[in-house]
PDB file of C-alpha atoms in Angstrom:
ATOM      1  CA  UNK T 278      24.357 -40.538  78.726  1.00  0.00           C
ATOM      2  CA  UNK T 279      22.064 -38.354  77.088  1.00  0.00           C
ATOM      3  CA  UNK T 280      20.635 -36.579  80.516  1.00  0.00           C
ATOM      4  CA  UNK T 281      24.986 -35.707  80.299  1.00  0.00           C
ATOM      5  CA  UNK T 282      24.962 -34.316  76.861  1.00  0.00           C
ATOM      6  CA  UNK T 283      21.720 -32.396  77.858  1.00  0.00           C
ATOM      7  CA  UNK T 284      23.035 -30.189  80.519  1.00  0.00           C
ATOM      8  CA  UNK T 285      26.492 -30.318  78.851  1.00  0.00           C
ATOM      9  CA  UNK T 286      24.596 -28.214  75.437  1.00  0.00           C
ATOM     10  CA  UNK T 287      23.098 -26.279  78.064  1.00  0.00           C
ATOM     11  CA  UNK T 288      26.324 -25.262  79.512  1.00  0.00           C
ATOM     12  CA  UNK T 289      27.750 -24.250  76.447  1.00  0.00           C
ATOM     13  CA  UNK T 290      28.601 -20.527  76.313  1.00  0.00           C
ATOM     14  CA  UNK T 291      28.351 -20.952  72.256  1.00  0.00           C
ATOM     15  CA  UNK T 292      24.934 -21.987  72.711  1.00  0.00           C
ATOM     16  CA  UNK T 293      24.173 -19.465  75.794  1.00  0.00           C
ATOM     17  CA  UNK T 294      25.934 -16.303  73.079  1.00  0.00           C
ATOM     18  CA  UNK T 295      23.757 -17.466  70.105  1.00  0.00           C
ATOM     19  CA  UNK T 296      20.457 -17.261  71.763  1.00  0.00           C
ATOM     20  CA  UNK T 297      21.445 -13.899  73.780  1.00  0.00           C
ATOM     21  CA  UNK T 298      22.426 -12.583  70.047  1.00  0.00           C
ATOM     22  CA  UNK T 299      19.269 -13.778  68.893  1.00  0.00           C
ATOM     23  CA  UNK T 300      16.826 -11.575  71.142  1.00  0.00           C
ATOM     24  CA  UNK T 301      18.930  -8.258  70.627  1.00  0.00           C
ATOM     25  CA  UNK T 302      18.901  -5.979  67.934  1.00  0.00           C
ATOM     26  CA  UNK T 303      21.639  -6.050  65.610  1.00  0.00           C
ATOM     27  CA  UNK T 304      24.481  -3.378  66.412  1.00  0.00           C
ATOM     28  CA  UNK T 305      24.111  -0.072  64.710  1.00  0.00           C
ATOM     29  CA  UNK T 306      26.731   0.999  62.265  1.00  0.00           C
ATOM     30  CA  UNK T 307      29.191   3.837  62.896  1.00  0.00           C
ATOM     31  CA  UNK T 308      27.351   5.890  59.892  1.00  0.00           C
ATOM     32  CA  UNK T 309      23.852   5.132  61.931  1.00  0.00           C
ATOM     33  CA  UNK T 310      25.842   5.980  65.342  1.00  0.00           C
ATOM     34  CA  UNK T 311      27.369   9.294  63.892  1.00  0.00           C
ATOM     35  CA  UNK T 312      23.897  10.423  62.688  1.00  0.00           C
ATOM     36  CA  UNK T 313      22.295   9.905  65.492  1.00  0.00           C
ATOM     37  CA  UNK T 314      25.038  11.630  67.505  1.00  0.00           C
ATOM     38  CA  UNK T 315      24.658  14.334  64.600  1.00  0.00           C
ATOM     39  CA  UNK T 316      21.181  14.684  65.008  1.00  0.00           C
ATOM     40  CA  UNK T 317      21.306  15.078  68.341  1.00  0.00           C
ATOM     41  CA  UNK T 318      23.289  17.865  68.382  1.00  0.00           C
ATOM     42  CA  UNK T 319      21.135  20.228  65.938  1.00  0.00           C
ATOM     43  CA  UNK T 320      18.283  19.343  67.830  1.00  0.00           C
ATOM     44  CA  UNK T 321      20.406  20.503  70.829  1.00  0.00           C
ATOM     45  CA  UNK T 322      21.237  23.523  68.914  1.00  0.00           C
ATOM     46  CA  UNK T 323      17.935  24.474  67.909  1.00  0.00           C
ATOM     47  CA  UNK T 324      16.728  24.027  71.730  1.00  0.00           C
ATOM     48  CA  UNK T 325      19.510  26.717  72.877  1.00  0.00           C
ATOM     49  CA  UNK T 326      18.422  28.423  70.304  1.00  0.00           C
ATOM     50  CA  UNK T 327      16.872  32.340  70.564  1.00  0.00           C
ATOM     51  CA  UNK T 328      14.134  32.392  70.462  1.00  0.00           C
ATOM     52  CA  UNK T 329      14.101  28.373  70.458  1.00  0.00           C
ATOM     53  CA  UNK T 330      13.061  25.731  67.270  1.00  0.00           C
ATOM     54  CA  UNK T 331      11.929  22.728  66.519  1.00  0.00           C
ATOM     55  CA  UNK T 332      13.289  20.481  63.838  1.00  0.00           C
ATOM     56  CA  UNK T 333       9.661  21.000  61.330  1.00  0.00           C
ATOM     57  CA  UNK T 334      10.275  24.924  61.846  1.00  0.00           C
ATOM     58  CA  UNK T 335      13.747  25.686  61.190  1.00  0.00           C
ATOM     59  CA  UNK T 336      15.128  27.048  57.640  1.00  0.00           C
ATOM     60  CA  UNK T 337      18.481  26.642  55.690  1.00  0.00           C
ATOM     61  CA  UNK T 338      19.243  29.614  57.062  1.00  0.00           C
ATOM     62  CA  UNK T 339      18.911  28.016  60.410  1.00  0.00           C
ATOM     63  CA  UNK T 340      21.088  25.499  59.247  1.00  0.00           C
ATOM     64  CA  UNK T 341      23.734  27.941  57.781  1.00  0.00           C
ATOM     65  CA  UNK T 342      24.120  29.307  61.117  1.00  0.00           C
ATOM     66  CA  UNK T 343      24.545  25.961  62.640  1.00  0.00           C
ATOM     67  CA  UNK T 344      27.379  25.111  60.582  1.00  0.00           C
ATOM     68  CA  UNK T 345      28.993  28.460  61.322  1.00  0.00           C
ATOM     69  CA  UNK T 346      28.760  27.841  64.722  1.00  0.00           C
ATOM     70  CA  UNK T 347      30.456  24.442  64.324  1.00  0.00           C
ATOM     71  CA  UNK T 348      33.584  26.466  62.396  1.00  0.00           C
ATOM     72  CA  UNK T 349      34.906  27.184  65.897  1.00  0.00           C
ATOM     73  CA  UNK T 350      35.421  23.143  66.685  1.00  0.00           C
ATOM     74  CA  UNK T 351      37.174  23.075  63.395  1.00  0.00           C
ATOM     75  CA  UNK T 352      40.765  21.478  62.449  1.00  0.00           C
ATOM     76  CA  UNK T 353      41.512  22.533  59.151  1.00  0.00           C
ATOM     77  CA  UNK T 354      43.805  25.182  58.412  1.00  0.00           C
ATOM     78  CA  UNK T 355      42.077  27.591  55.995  1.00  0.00           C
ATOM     79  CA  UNK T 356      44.573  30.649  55.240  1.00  0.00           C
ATOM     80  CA  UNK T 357      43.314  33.953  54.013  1.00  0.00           C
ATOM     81  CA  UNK T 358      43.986  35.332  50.687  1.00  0.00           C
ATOM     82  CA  UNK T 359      46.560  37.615  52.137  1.00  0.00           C
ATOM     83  CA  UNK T 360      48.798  34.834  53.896  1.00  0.00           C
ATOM     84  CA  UNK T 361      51.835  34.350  52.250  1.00  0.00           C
ATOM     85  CA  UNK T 362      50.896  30.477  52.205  1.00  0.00           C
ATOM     86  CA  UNK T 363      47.085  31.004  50.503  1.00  0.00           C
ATOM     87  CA  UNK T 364      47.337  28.368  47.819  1.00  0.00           C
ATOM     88  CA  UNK T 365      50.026  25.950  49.281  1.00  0.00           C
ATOM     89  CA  UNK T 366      49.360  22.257  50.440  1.00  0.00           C
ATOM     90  CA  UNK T 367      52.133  22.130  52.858  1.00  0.00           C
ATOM     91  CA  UNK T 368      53.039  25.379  53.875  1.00  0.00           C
ATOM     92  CA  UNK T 369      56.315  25.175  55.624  1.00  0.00           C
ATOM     93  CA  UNK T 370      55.855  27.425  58.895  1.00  0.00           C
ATOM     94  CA  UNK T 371      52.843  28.415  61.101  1.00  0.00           C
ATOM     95  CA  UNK T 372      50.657  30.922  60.399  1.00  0.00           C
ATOM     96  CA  UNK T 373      47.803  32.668  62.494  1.00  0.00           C
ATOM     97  CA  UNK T 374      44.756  31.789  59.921  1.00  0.00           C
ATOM     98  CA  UNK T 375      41.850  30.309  61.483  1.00  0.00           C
ATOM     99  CA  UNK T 376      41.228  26.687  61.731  1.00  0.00           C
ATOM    100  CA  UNK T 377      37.422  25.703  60.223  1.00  0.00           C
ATOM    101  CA  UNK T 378      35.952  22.575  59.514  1.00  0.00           C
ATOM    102  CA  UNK T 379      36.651  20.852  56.292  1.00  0.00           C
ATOM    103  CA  UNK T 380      34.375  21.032  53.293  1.00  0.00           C
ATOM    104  CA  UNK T 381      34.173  17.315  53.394  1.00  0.00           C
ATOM    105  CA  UNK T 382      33.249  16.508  56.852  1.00  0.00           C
ATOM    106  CA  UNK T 383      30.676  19.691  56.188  1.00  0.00           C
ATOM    107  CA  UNK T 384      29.668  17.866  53.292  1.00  0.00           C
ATOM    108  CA  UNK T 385      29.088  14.608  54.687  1.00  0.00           C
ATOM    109  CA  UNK T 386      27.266  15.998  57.678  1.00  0.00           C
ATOM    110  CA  UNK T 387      24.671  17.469  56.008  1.00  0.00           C
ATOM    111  CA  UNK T 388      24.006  14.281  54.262  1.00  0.00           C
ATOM    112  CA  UNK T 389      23.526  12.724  57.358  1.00  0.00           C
ATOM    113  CA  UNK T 390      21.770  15.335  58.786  1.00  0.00           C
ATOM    114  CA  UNK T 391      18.856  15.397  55.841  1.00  0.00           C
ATOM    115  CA  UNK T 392      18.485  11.366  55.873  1.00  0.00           C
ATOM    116  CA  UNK T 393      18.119  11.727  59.802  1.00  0.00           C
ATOM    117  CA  UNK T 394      15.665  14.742  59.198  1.00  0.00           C
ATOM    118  CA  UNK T 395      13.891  12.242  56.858  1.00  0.00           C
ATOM    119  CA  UNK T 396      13.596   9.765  59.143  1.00  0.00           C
ATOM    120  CA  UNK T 397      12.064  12.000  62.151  1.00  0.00           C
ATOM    121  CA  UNK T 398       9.086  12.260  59.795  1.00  0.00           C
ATOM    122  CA  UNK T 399      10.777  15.323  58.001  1.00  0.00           C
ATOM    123  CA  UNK T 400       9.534  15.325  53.874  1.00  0.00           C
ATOM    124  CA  UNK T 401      12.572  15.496  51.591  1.00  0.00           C
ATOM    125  CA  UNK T 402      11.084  18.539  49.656  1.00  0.00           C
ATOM    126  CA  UNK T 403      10.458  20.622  52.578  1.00  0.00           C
ATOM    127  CA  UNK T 404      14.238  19.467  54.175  1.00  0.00           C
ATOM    128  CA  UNK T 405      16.316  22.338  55.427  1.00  0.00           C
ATOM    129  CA  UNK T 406      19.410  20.477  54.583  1.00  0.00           C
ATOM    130  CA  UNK T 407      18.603  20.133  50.841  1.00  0.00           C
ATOM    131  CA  UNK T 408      17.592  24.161  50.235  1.00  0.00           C
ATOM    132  CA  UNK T 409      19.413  25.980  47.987  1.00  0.00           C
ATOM    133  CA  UNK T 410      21.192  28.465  50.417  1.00  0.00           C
ATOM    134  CA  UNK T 411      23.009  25.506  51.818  1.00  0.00           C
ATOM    135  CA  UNK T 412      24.216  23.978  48.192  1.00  0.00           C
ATOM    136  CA  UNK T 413      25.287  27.393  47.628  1.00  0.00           C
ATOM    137  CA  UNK T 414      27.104  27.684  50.271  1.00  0.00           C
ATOM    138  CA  UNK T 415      28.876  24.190  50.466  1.00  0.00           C
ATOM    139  CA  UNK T 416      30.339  24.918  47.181  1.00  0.00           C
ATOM    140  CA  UNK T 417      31.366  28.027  48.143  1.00  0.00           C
ATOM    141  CA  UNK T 418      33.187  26.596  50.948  1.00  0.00           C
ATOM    142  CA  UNK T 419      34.561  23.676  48.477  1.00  0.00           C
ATOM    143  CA  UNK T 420      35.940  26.185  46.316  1.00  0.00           C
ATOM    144  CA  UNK T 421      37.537  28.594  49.140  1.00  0.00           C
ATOM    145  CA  UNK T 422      39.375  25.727  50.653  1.00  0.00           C
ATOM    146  CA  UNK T 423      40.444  24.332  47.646  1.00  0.00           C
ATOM    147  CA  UNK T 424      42.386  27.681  46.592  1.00  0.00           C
ATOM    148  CA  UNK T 425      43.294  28.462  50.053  1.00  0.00           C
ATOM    149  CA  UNK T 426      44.368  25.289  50.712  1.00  0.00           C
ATOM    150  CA  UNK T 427      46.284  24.301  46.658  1.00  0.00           C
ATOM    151  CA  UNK T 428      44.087  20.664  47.234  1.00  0.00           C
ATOM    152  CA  UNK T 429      41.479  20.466  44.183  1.00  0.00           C
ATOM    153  CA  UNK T 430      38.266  18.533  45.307  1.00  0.00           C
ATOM    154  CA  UNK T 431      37.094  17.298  41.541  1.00  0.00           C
ATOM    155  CA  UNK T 432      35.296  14.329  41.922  1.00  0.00           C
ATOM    156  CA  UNK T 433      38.014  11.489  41.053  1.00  0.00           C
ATOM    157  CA  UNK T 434      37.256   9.389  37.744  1.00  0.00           C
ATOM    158  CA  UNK T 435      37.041   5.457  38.155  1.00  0.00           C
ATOM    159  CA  UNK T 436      40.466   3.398  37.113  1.00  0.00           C
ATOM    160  CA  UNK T 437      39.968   2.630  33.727  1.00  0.00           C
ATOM    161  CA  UNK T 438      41.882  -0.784  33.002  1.00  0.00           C
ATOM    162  CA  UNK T 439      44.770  -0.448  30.758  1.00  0.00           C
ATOM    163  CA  UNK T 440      43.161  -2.830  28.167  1.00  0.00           C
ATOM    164  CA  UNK T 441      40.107  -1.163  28.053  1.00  0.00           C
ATOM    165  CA  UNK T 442      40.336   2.723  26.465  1.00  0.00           C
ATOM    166  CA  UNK T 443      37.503   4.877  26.303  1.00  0.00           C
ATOM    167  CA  UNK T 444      36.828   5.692  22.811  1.00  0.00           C
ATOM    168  CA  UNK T 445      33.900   7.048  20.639  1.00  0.00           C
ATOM    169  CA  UNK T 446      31.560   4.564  19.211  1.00  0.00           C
ATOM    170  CA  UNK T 447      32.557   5.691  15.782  1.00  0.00           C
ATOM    171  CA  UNK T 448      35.965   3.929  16.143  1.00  0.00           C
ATOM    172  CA  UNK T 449      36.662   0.555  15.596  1.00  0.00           C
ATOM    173  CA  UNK T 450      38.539  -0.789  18.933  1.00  0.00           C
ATOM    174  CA  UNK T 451      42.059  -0.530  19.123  1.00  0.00           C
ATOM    175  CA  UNK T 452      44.199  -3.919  18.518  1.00  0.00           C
ATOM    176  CA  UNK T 453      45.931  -5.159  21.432  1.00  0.00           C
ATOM    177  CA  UNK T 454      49.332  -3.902  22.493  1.00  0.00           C
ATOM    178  CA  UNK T 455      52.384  -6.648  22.723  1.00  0.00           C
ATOM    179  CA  UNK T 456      53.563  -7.046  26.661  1.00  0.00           C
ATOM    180  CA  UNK T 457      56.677  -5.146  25.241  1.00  0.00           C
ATOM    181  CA  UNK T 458      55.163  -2.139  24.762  1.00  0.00           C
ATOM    182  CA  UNK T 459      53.087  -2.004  27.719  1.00  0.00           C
ATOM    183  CA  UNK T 460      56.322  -2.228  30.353  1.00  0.00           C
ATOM    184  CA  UNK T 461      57.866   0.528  28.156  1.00  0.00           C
ATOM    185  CA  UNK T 462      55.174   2.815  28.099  1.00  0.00           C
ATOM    186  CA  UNK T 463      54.398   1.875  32.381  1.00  0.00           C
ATOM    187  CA  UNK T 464      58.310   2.483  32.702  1.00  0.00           C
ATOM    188  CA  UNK T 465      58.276   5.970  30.858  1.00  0.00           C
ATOM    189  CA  UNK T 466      55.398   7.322  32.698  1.00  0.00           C
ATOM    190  CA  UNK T 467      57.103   5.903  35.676  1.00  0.00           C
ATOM    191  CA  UNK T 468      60.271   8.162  34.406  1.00  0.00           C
ATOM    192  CA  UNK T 469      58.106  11.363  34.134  1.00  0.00           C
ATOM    193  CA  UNK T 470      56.522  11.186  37.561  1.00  0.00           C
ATOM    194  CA  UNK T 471      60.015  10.902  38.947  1.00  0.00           C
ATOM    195  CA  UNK T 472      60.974  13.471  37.303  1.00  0.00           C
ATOM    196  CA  UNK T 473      58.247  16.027  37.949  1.00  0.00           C
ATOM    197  CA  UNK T 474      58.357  15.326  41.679  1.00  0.00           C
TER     198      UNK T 474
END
């Protein structure tokens, strides 16, 4: 019975999956994928590059052009000041302004890019993708596409609870509200956002 059991366990694709698991490195994450890929493709970049660069000897001015040459894979409509829809979230006909690549996903790939630069042995002070040129010109491209665009990117505040209101030390906290009151106050700013939409 037991010499059964034995080469039953080992039979067992649980048993076979768990040690397999064991010996391989854990997946990578889609951030750690997407970096890499990211990575991969500045390095690529710099290679083609004229005269060509490495990774330790490029500049945020290198990496300014980079992300100018990445504007032409872009899906974001960005219309000029001149359009007749500059300023509108959903304009309601085409229009020939250019498509670019979202502040955000511009945003988010330099982040990756400087903790992949870090990793490759790159120092954070010396890091391309921190200099100043390219903070400058993220927020100038945050601010463009905001106008052109009528989306505002302000960083979003956290939920506040309805019990809990900010207030200045100073004050003494305010007394609870009856459950009355709360529905009618949820129900009239229910009432005004109808109304304004």
């Amino acid at each position: 019975m037991d010499l059964i059991s034995q080469n039953h366990n080992n039979k067992n694709p649980n048993t076979t999956l768990s040690t397999q698991h064991a010996s391989s490195p854990p997946p990578s994450s889609r951030y750690e994928n997407q970096k890499r890929r990211d990575w991969n493709t500045f390095c690529q970049y710099l290679r083609n590059h004229r005269p060509p660069l490495s990774p330790p000897s490029c500049s945020g001015a290198h990496v300014l052009e980079f992300l100018r040459y990445l504007d032409q894979f872009g899906k974001t409509k960005v219309h000029h000041q001149n359009c007749a829809f500059f300023g509108l979230p959903n304009p309601p006909a085409p229009c020939p302004c250019p498509l670019r690549q979202a502040w955000g996903s511009l945003d988010a790939l330099i982040g990756r890019l400087r903790a992949a630069y870090e990793e490759n042995g790159g120092a954070p002070d010396t890091s391309p993708f921190g200099s100043r040129s390219v903070r400058i010109f993220l927020r100038e491209i945050r601010d463009f596409q905001a106008k052109s665009r009528g989306v505002s990117y302000e960083k979003k505040r956290k939920r506040v609870n309805n019990k809990q209101i900010t207030q200045s030390p100073s004050q003494p906290p305010l007394p609870p509200q009856p459950l009355e009151q709360q529905q009618q106050g949820q129900s009239m700013m229910a009432n005004y956002h109808h109304g304004a939409t």
